[in-house]
Short mmCIF file of C-alpha atoms and ligand atoms in Angstrom, two decimals:
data_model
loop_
_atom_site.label_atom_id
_atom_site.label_comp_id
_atom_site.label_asym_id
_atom_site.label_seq_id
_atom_site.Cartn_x
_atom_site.Cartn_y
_atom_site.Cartn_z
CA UNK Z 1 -26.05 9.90 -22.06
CA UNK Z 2 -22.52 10.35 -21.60
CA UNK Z 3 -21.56 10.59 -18.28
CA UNK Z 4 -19.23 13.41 -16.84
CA UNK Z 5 -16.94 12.53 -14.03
CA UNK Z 6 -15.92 15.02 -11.85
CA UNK Z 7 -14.92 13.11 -8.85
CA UNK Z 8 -11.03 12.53 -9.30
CA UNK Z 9 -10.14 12.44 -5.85
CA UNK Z 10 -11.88 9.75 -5.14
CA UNK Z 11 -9.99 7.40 -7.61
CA UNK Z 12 -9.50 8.21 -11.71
CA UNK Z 13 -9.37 6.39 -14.61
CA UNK Z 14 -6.76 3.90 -15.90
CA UNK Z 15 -4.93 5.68 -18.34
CA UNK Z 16 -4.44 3.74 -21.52
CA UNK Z 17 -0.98 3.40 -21.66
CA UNK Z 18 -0.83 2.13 -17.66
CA UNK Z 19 -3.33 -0.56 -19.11
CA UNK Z 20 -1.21 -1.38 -22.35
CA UNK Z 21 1.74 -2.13 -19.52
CA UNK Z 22 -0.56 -4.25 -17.45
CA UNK Z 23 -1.69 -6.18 -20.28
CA UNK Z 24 1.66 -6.75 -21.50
CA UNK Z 25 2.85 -8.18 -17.78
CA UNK Z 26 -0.43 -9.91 -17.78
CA UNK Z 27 0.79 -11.85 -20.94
CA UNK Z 28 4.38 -11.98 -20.15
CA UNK Z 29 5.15 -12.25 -16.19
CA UNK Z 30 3.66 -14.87 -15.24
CA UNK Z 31 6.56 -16.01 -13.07
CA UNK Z 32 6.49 -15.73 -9.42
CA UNK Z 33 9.27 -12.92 -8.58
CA UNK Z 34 10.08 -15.06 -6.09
CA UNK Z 35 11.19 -18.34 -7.77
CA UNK Z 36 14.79 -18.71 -9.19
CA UNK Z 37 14.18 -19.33 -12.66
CA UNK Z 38 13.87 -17.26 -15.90
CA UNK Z 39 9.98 -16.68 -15.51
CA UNK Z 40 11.06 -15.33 -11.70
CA UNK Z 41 13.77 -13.33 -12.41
CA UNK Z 42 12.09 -11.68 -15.60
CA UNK Z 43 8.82 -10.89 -12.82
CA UNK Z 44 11.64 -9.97 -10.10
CA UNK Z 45 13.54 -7.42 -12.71
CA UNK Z 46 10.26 -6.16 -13.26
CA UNK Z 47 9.41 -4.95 -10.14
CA UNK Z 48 12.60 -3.88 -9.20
CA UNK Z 49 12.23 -1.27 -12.61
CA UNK Z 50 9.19 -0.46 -11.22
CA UNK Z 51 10.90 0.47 -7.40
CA UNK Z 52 12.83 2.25 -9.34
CA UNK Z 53 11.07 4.62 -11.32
CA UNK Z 54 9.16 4.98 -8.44
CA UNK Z 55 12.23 6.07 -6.53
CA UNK Z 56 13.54 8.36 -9.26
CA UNK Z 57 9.87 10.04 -9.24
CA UNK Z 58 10.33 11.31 -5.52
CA UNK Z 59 14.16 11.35 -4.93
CA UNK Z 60 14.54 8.53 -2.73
CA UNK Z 61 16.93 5.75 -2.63
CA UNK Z 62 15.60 1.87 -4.02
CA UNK Z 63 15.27 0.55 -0.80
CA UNK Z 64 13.30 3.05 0.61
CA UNK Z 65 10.16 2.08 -1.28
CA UNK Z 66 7.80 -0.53 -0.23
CA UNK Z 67 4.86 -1.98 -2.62
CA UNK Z 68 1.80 -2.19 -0.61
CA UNK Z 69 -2.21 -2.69 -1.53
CA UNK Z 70 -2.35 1.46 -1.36
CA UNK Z 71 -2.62 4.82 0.80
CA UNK Z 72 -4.40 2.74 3.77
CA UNK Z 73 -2.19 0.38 3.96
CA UNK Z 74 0.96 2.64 3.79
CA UNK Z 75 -0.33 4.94 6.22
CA UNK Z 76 -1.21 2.45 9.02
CA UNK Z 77 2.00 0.60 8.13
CA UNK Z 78 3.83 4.41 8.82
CA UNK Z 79 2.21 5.04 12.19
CA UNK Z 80 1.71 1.76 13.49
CA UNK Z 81 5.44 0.80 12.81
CA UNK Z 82 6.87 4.14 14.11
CA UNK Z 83 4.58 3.22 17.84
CA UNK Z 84 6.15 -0.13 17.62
CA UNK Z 85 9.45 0.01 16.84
CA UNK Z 86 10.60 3.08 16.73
CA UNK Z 87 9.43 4.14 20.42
CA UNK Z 88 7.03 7.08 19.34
CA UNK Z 89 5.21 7.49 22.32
CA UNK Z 90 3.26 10.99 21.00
CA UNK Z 91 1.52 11.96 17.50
CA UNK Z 92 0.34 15.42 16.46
CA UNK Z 93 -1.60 15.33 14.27
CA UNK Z 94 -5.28 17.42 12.64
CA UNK Z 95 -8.38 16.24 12.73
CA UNK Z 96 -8.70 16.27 8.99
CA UNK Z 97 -6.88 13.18 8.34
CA UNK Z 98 -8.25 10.23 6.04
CA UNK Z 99 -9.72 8.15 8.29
CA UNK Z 100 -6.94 5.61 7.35
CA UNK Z 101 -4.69 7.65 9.40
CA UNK Z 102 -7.30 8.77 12.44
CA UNK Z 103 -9.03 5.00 13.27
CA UNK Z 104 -5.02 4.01 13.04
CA UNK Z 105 -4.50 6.54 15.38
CA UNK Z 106 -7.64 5.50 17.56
CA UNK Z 107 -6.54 2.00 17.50
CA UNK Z 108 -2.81 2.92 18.83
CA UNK Z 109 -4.61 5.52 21.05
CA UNK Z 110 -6.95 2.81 22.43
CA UNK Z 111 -4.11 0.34 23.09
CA UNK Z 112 -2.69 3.24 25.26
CA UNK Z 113 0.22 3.10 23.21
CA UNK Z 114 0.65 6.66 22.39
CA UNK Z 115 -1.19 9.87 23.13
CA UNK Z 116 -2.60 12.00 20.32
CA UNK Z 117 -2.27 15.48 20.15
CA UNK Z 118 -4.62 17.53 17.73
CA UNK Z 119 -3.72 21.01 16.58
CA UNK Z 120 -6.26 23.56 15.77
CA UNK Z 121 -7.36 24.87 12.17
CA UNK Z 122 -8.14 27.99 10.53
CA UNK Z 123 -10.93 28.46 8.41
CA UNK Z 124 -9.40 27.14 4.95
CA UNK Z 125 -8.22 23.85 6.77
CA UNK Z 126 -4.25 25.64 7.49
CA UNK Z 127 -2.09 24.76 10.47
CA UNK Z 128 -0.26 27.32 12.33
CA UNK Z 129 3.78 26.14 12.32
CA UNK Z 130 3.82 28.48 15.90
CA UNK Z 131 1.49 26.27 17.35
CA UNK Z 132 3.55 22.76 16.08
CA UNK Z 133 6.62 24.38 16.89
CA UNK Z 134 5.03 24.71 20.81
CA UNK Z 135 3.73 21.49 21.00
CA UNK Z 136 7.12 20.27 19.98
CA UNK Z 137 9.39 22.15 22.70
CA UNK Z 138 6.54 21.70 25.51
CA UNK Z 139 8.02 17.81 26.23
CA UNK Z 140 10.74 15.19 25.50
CA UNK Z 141 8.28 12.51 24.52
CA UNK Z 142 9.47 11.04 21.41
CA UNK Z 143 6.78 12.57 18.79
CA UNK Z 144 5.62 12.15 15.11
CA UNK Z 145 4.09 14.47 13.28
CA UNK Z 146 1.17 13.51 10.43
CA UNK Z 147 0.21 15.60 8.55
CA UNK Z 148 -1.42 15.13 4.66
CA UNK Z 149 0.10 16.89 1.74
CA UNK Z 150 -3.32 17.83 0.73
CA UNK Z 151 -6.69 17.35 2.11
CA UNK Z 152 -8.64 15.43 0.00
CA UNK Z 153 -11.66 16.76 0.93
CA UNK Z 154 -11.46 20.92 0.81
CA UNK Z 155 -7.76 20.47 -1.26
CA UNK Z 156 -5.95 21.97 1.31
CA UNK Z 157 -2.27 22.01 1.18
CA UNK Z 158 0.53 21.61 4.09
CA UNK Z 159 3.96 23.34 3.38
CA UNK Z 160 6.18 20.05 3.55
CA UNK Z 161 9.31 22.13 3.94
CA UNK Z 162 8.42 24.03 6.68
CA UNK Z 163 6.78 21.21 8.40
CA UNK Z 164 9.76 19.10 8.02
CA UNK Z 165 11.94 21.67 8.94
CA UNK Z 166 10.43 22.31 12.29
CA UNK Z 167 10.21 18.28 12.78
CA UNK Z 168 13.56 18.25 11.85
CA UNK Z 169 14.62 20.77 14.29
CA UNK Z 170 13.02 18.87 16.84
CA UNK Z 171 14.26 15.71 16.64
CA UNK Z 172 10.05 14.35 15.64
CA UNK Z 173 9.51 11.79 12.85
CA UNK Z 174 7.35 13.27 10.33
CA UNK Z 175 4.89 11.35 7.87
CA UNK Z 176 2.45 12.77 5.29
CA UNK Z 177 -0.22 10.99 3.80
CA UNK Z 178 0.94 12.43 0.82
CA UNK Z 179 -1.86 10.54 -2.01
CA UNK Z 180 -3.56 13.00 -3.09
CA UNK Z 181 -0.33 14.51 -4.45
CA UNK Z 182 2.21 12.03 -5.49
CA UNK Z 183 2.13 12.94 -8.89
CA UNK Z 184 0.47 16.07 -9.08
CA UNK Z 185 3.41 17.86 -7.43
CA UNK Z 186 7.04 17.77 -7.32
CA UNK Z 187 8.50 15.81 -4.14
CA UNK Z 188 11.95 15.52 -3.75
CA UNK Z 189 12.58 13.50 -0.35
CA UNK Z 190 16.33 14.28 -0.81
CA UNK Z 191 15.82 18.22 -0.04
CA UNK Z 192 12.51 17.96 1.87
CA UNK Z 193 13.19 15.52 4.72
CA UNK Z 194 9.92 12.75 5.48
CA UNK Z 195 10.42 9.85 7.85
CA UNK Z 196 7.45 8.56 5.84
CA UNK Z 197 5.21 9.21 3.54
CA UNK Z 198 2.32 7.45 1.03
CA UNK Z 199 1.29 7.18 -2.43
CA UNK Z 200 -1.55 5.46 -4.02
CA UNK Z 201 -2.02 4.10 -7.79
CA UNK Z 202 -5.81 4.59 -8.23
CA UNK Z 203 -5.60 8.38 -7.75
CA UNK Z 204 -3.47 9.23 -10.63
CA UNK Z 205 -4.86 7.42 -13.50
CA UNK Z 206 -2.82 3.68 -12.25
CA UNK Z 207 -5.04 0.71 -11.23
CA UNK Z 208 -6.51 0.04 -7.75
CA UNK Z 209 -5.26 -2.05 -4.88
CA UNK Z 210 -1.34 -1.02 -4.97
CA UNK Z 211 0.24 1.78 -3.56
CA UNK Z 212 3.55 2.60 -1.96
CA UNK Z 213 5.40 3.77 1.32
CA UNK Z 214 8.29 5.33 1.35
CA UNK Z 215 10.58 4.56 4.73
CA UNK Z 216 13.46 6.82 5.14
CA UNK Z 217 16.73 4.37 5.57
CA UNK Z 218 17.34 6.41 8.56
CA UNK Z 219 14.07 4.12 10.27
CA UNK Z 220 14.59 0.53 11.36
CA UNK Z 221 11.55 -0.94 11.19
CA UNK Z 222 10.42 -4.68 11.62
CA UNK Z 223 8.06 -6.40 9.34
CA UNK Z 224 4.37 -5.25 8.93
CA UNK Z 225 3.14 -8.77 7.71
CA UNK Z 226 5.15 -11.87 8.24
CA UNK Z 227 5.80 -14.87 6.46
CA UNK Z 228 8.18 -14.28 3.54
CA UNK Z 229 10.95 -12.01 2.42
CA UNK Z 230 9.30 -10.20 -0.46
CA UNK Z 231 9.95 -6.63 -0.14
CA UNK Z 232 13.06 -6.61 2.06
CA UNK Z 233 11.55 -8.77 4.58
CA UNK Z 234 8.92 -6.37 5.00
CA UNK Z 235 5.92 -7.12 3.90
CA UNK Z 236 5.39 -11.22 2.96
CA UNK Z 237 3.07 -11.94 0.18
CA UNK Z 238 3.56 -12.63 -3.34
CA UNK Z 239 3.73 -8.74 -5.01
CA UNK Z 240 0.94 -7.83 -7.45
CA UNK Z 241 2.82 -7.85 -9.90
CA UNK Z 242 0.55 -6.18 -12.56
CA UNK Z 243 -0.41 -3.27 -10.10
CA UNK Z 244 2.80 -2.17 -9.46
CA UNK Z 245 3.90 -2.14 -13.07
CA UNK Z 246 1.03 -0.11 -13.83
CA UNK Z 247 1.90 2.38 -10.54
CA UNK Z 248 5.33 2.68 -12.17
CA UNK Z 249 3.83 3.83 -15.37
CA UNK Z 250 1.08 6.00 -14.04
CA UNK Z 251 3.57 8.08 -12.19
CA UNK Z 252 6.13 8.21 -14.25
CA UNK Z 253 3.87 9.37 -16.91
CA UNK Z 254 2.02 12.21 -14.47
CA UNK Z 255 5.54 12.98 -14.17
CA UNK Z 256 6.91 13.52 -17.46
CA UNK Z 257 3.49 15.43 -18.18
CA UNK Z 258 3.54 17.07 -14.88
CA UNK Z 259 3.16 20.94 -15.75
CA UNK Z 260 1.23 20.83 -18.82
CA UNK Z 261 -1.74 18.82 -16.86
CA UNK Z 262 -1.70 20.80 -14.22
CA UNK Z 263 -2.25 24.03 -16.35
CA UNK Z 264 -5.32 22.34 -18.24
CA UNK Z 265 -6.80 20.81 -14.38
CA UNK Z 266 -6.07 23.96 -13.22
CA UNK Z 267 -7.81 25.72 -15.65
CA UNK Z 268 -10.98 23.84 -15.57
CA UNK Z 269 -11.45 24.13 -12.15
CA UNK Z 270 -11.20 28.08 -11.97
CA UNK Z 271 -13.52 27.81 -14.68
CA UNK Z 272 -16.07 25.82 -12.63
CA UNK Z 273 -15.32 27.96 -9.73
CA UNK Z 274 -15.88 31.42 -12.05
CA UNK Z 275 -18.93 30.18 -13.08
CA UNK Z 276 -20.63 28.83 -9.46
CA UNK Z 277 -19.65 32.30 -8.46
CA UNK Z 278 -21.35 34.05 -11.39
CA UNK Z 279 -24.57 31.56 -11.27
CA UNK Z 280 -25.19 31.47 -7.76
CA UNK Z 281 -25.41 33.35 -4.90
CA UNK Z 282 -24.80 32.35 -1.11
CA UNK Z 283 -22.54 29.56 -1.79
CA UNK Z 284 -19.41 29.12 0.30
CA UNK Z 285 -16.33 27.97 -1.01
CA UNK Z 286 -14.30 25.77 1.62
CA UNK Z 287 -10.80 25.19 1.93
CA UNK Z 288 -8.14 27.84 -0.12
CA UNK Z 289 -8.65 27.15 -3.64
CA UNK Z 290 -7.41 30.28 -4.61
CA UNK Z 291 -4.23 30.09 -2.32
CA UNK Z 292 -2.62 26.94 -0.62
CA UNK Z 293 -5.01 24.18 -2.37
CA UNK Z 294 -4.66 21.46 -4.75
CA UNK Z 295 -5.36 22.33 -8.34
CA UNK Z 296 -7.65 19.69 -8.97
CA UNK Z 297 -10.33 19.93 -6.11
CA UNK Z 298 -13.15 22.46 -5.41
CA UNK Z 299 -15.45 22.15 -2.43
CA UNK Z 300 -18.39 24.10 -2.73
CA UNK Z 301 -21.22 24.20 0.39
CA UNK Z 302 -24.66 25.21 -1.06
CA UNK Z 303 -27.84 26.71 1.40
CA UNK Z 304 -29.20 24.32 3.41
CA UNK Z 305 -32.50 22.79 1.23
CA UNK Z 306 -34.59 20.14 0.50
CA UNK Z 307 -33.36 20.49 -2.87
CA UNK Z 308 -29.39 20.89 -1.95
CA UNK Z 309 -30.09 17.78 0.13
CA UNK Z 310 -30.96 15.63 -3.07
CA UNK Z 311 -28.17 17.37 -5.06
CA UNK Z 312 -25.57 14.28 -4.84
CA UNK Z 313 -28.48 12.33 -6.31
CA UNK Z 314 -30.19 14.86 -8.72
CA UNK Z 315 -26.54 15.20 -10.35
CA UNK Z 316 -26.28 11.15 -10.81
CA UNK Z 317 -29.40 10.61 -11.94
CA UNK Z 318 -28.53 13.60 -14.90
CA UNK Z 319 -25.19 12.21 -15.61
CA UNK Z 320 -23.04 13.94 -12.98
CA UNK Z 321 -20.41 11.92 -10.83
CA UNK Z 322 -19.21 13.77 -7.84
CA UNK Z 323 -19.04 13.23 -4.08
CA UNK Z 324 -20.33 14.91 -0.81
CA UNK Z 325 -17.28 14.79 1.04
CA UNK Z 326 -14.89 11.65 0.28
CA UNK Z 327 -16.08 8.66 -1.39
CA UNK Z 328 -17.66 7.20 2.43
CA UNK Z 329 -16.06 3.43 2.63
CA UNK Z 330 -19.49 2.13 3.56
CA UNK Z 331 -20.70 3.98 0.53
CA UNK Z 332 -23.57 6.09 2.91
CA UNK Z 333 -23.54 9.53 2.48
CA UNK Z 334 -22.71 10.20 6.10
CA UNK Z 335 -21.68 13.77 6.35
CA UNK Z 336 -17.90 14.47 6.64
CA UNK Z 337 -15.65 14.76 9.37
CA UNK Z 338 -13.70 17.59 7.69
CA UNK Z 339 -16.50 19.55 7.11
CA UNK Z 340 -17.53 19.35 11.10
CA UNK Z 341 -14.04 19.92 12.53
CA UNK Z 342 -13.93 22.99 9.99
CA UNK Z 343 -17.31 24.08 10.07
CA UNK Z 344 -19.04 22.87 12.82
CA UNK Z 345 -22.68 22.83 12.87
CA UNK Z 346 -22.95 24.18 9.25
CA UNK Z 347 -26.50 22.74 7.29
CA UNK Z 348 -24.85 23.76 4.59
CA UNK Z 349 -25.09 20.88 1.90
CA UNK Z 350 -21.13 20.36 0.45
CA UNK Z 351 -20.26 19.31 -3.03
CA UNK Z 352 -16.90 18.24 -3.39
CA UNK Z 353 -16.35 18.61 -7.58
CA UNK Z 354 -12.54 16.91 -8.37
CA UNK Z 355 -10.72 17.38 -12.10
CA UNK Z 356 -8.67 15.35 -14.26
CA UNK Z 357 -7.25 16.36 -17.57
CA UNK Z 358 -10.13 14.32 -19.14
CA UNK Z 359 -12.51 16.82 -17.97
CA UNK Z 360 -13.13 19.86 -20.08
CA UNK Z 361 -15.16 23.53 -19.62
CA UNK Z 362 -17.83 22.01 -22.45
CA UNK Z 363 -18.58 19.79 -19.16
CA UNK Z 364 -18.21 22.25 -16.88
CA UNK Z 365 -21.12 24.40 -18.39
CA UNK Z 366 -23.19 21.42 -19.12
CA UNK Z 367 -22.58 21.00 -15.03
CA UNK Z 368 -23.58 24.63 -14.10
CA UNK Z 369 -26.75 23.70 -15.93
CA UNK Z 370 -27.40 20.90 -14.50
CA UNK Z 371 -27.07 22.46 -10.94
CA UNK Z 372 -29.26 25.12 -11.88
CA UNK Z 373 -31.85 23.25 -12.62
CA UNK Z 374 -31.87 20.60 -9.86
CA UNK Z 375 -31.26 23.63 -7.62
CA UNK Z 376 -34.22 25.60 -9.70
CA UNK Z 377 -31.99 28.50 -10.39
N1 PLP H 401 -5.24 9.13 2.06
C1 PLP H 401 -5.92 10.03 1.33
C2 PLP H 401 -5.67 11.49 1.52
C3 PLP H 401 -6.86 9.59 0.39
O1 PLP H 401 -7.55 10.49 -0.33
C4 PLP H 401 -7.06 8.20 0.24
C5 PLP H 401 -8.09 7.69 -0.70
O2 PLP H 401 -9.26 8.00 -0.57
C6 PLP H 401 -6.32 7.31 1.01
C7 PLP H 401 -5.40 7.81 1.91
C8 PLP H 401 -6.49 5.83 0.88
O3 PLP H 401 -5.85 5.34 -0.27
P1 PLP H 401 -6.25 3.92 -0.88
O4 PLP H 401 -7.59 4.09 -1.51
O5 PLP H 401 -5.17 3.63 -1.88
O6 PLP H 401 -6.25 2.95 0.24
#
């Protein structure tokens, strides 16, 4: 049975030509970047072409972007370094975050480093700028905004440039967990102003385990792991090599191809979503798919069931790969915390259905059927 795979935001698949560059630095770079030699400075220019095409992709300068192991590690590194060294002493913040940024902001909350400041939601998952604008002029504190580029549960999306604007106006640092849309949108960090934001290989078709921050060179911050100088001091370990070739590739490929994927995602989800709304009745969509949400997710909550209750498994056991909220990290299907801060109390049973330009509407009709029969429609 071949399998369809509709659960992109929870990681995608190595594109072939991101592998052909691993394998190729697999065979090649051996060298540690680090060592003087011509093995070490062929692994060192490497990475260095990798920074940047990295940095070309978003408009930053070289030495703004870090290599890390991905979106977790970028996005404690941006909040935990901004409490530490840069005096941040408030964060605002939604309580739709990954939980890579909320248990960092737990942790920092717990250490009674900082205070945490949530703002309120409207139904599709939106922000109100009035209410971050209050927030901001209501005290002196020094303050950081996070905020994600797009949910990557319901696909919301945060206007950057407003966002940053009002931070900017304000005097606040501002990061955005921005992985669920590095690549999928245009960033410029030149125009939009970010103290910080992430980006993660595995979620646009570049290997697992590697990701990026960038740092505005406006921040001074100290080392997030000690014990060498790779990446300006910053971060000591020997790089992985391999994974950040194949980042540079994935995104600079998802950027070259930007608009024409997006039309073909795009129009395989509003083909999935025409056709829920045609075949079934009752169902809520979440989020603003139709408005201010990514192009490649669709969260649909069915009636409360038995049935809808084994949908997640009914789906996998016919072929059908998607996820109930985000892909859990203990890998239990333990409800979602963005459905219950946006719907609270709902027994409604979500499906969270995610595109890439692999998928097509062949699969999304084969889906539909699928549904209707493990929902006996
Ligand atoms: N932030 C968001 C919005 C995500 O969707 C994810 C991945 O699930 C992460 C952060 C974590 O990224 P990584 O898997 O690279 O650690």
């Amino acid at each position: 049975m071949t399998r369809i795979f509709l659960d992109n935001a929870a990681t995608t698949q190595l594109s072939s030509e991101v592998k052909q560059a691993m394998l190729h630095a697999m065979e090649d770079l051996y060298g540690n970047p680090s060592s003087i030699h011509n093995e070490g400075r062929r692994a060192r220019a490497a990475i260095e072409q990798a920074r940047k095409t990295v940095a070309t992709a978003i408009g930053a300068s070289i030495g703004e972007i870090f290599f890390t192991s991905g979106g977790t590690e970028s996005n404690n590194m941006a909040l935990k370094c901004a409490v530490r060294d840069l005096g941040v002493r408030r964060i605002i913040s939604t309580k739709v975050e990954h939980h890579c940024v909320l248990h960092s902001l737990d942790a920092l909350q717990r250490d009674e480093q900082v205070e945490v400041e949530f703002l309120s939601l409207d139904a599709k998952g939106h922000i109100s700028t009035e209410e971050l604008q209050e927030k901001l002029q209501s005290t002196d504190t020094p303050t950081l905004v996070t905020l994600m580029h797009a949910n990557n549960e319901v696909g919301t999306l945060l206007d950057l440039e407003a966002v940053s604007a009002i931070c900017a106006e304000h005097g606040a640092y501002f990061h955005s967990d921005t992985v669920q849309t590095i690549g999928y949108y245009p960033l410029d960090v030149s125009k939009t102003k970010l103290s910080f934001c992430s980006g993660s290989g595995h979620k646009l078709h570049g290997p697992k385990g590697v990701g990026f921050i960038y740092i505005n060179s406006d921040n001074l911050i100290k080392p997030y792991v000690d014990g060498g100088a790779q990446e300006r001091n910053m971060r000591a370990g020997t790089e992985n090599i391999y994974g950040i070739i194949g980042l540079a590739k994935a995104l600079s490929s998802m950027m070259e191809q930007r608009e024409v994927l997006e039309q073909q995602v795009r129009a395989v989800r509003d083909y999935m979503l025409e056709q829920l709304q045609a075949h079934f009745k009752d169902i809520m969509i979440n989020g603003d798919p139709t408005g201010q949400g990514h192009y490649k997710l669709l969260s649909v909550s069915f009636p409360a069931s038995p049935k809808a209750d084994l949908l997640l498994l009914n789906l996998d056991i016919a072929g059908v790969s998607v996820s109930g909220g985000s892909a859990c990290s203990s890998g239990a299907d333990a409800g979602s915390h963005v459905m219950d801060a946006l719907y609270p109390g709902s027994p409604r049973k979500t499906i969270r259905f995610s595109f890439s330009h692999h998928n097509t509407k062949e699969e999304v009709d084969s889906v539909i059927e699928k549904l209707r029969s493990a929902l006996s429609v």
